[in-house]
Every structure is written in C-alpha cells, then in structure tokens.
Coordinates of N, CA and C in Angstrom, one line a residue:
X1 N 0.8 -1.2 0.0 CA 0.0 0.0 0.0 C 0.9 1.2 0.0
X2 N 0.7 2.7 -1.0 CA 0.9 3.7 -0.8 C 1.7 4.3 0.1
X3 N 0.2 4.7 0.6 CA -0.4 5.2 1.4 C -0.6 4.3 3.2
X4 N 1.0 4.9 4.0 CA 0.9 4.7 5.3 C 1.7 5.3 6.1
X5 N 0.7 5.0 7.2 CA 1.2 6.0 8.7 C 2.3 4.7 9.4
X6 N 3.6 5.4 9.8 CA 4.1 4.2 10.5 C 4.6 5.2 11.6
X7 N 3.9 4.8 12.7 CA 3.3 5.0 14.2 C 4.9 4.8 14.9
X8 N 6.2 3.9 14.2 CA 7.5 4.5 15.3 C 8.2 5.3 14.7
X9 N 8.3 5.3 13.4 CA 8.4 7.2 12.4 C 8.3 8.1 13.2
X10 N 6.9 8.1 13.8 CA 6.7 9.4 14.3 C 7.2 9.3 15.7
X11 N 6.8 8.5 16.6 CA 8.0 8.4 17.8 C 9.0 8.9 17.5
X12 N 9.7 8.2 16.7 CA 11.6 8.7 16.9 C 11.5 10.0 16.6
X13 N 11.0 10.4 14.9 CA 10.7 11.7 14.9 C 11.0 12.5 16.1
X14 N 10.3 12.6 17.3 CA 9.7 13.4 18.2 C 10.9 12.7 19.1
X15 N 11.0 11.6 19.1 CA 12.9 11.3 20.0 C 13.9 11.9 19.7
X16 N 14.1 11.9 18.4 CA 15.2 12.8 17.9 C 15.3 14.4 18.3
X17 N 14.0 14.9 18.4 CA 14.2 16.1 18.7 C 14.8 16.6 20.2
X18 N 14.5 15.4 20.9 CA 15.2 15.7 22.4 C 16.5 15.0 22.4
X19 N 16.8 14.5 21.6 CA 18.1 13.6 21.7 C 19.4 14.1 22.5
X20 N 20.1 14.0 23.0 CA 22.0 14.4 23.5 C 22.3 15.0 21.9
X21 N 22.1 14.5 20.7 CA 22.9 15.6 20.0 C 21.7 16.0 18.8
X22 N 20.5 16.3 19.6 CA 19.5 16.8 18.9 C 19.4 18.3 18.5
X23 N 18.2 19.2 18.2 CA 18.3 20.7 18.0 C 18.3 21.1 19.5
X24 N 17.2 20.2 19.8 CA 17.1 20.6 21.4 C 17.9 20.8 22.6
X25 N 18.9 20.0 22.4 CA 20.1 20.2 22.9 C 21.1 21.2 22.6
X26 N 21.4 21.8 21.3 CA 21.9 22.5 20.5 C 21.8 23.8 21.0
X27 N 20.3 24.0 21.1 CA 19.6 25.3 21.3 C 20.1 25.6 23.0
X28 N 19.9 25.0 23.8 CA 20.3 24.6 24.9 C 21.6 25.1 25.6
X29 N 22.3 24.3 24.5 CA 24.1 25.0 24.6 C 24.1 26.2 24.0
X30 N 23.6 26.5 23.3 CA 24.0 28.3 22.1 C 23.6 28.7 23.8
X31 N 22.6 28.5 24.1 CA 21.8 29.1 25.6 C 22.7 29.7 27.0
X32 N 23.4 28.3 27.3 CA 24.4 28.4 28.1 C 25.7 29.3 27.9
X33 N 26.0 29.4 26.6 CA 27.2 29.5 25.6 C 26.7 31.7 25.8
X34 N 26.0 31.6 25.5 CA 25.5 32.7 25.9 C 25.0 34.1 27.0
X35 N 24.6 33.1 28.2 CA 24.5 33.5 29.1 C 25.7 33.9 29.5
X36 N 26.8 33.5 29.3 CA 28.2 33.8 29.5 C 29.2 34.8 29.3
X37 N 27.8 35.9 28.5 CA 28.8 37.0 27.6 C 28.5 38.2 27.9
X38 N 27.3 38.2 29.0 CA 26.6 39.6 29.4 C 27.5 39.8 30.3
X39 N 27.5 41.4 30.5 CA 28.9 42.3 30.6 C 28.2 42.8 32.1
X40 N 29.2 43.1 33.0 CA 28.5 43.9 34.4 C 28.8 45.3 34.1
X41 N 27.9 46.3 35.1 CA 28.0 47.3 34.5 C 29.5 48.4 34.2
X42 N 30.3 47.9 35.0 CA 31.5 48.6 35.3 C 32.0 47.8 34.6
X43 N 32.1 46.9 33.1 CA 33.4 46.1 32.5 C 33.5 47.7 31.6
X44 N 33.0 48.5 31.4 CA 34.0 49.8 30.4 C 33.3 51.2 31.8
X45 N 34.1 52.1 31.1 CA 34.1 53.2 31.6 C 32.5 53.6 31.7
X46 N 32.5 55.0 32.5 CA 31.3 55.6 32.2 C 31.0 55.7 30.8
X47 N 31.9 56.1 30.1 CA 31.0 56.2 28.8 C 30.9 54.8 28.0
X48 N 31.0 54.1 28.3 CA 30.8 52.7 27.8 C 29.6 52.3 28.3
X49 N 28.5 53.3 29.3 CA 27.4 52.4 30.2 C 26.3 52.2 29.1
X50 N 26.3 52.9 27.8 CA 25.0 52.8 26.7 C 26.0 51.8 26.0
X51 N 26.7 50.9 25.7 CA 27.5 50.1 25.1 C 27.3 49.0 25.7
X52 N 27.2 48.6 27.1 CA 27.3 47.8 27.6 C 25.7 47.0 27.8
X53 N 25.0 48.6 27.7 CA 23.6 48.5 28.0 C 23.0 47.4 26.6
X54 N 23.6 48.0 25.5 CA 22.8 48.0 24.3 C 23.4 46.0 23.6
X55 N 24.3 45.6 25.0 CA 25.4 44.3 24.6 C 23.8 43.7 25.7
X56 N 24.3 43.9 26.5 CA 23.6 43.0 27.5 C 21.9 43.3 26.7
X57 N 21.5 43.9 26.2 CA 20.1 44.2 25.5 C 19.8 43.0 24.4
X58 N 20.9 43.1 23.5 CA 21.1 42.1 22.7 C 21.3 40.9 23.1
X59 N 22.1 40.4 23.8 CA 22.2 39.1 24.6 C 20.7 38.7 25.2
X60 N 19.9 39.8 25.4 CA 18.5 39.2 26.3 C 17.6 39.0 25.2
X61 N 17.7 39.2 24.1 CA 16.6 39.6 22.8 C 17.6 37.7 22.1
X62 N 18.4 37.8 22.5 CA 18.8 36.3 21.7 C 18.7 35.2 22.6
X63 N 19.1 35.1 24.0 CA 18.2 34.6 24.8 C 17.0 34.1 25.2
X64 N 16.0 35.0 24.5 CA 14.5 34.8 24.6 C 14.1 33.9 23.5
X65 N 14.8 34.3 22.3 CA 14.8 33.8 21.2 C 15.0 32.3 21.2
X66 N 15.8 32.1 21.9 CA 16.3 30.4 22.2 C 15.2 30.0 22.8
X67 N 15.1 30.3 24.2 CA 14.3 29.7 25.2 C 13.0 29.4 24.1
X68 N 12.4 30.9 23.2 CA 11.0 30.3 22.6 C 11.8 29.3 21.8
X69 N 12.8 29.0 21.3 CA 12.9 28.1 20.3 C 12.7 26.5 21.2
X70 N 13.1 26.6 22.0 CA 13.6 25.1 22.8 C 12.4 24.6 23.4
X71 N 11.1 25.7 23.7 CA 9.7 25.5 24.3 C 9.1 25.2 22.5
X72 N 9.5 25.9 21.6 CA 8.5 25.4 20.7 C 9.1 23.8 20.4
X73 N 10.3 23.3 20.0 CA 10.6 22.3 20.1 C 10.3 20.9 21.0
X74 N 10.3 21.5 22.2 CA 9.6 20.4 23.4 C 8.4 20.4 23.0
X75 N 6.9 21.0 22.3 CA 5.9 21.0 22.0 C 5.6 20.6 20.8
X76 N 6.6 20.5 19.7 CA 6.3 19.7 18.7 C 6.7 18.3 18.9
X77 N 7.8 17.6 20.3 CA 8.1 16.5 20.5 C 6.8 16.1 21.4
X78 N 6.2 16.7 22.1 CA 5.0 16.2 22.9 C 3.8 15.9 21.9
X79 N 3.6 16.6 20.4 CA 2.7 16.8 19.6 C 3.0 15.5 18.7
X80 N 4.0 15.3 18.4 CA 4.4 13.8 17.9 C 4.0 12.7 18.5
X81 N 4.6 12.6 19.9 CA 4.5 11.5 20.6 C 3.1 11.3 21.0
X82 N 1.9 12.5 20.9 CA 0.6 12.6 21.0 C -0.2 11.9 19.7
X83 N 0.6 12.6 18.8 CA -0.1 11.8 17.5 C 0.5 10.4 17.4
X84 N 1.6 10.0 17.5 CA 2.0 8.5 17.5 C 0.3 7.7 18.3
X85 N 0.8 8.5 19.3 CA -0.5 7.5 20.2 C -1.6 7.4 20.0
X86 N -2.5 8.6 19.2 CA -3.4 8.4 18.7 C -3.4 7.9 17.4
X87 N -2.4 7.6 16.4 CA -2.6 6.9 15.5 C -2.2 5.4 16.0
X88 N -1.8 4.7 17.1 CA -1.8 3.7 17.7 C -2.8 3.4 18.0
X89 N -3.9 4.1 18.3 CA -5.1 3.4 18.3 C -6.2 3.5 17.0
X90 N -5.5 3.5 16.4 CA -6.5 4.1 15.2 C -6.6 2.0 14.3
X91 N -7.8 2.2 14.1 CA -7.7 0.4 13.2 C -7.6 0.7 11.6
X92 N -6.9 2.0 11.2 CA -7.3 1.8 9.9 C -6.3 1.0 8.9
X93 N -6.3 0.5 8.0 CA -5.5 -0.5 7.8 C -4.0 0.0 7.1
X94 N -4.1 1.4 6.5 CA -2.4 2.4 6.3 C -1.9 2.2 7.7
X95 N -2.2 1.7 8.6 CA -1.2 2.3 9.6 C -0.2 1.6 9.8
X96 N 0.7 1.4 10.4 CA 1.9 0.4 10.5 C 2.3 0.4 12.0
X97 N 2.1 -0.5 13.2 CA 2.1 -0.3 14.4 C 3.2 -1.4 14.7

C-alpha cells in the first residue's frame, strides 16, 4: 500500500528532537554559551554604560529567542508522541504499528 502512517516514524521523529545531540540540545548550549557574555555594568568606563547596555540588551533579545525556540521544540516532540498515540489506536488498515 501507498499510502501509510508508521506510528514508530513518528515516535523517533519526536525522540530525535530531544536527543543528546538533537536541536534541542543544540539550542540549549547556544543558551548556556550565551548566558556567559553579558557584561557587568562597570566592565567599560562611564562612557561605555549605553554600550554595555545595548550588549547586555542584545544578549537578552537572543536569549529569549532560544528559550522560545527550545519550548517550541519540546511542543512539537510532545505533539508527535501525541499523534504516534493516537494513531496507535487508530484500526485503519495504512497504519503500521
């Protein structure tokens, strides 16, 4: 037949995304790797305090950016492993269980 759903596809699918050397992980480390770079306020002079501002600004704006990326990620591995299971109960005969 064609036409079929194979129900551990979509598991791994959705495993791989959390894997040790998955995106999820990836995103994870850029994360850590990152948090590492924001400046305290005294690393330049006074006049460096709109420099430092506008570093640590940018750091928080790419930060956020991860974190949404790593929650959308964990939600499309929950949305996998949700449809695996509902097509595990499904009797139609494409399916492959």
């Amino acid at each position: 037949m064609a036409n079929v759903v194979d129900v551990d596809a979509i598991r791994k699918a959705g495993q791989k995304l959390a894997a040790a050397d998955g995106p999820m992980a990836y995103l994870r480390n850029a994360q850590r790797a990152l948090e590492g770079v924001k400046l305290s306020a005294m690393s330049m002079t006074l006049l460096g305090l709109s420099a430092v501002s506008a570093h640590n600004d940018a750091v928080d704006g790419h930060l956020d950016n991860l974190r949404t990326g790593v929650e959308h990620l964990e939600r499309a591995a929950a949305n996998l492993e949700q449809s695996a299971l509902n097509w595990e109960k499904s009797d139609q005969p494409w399916v492959v269980k």
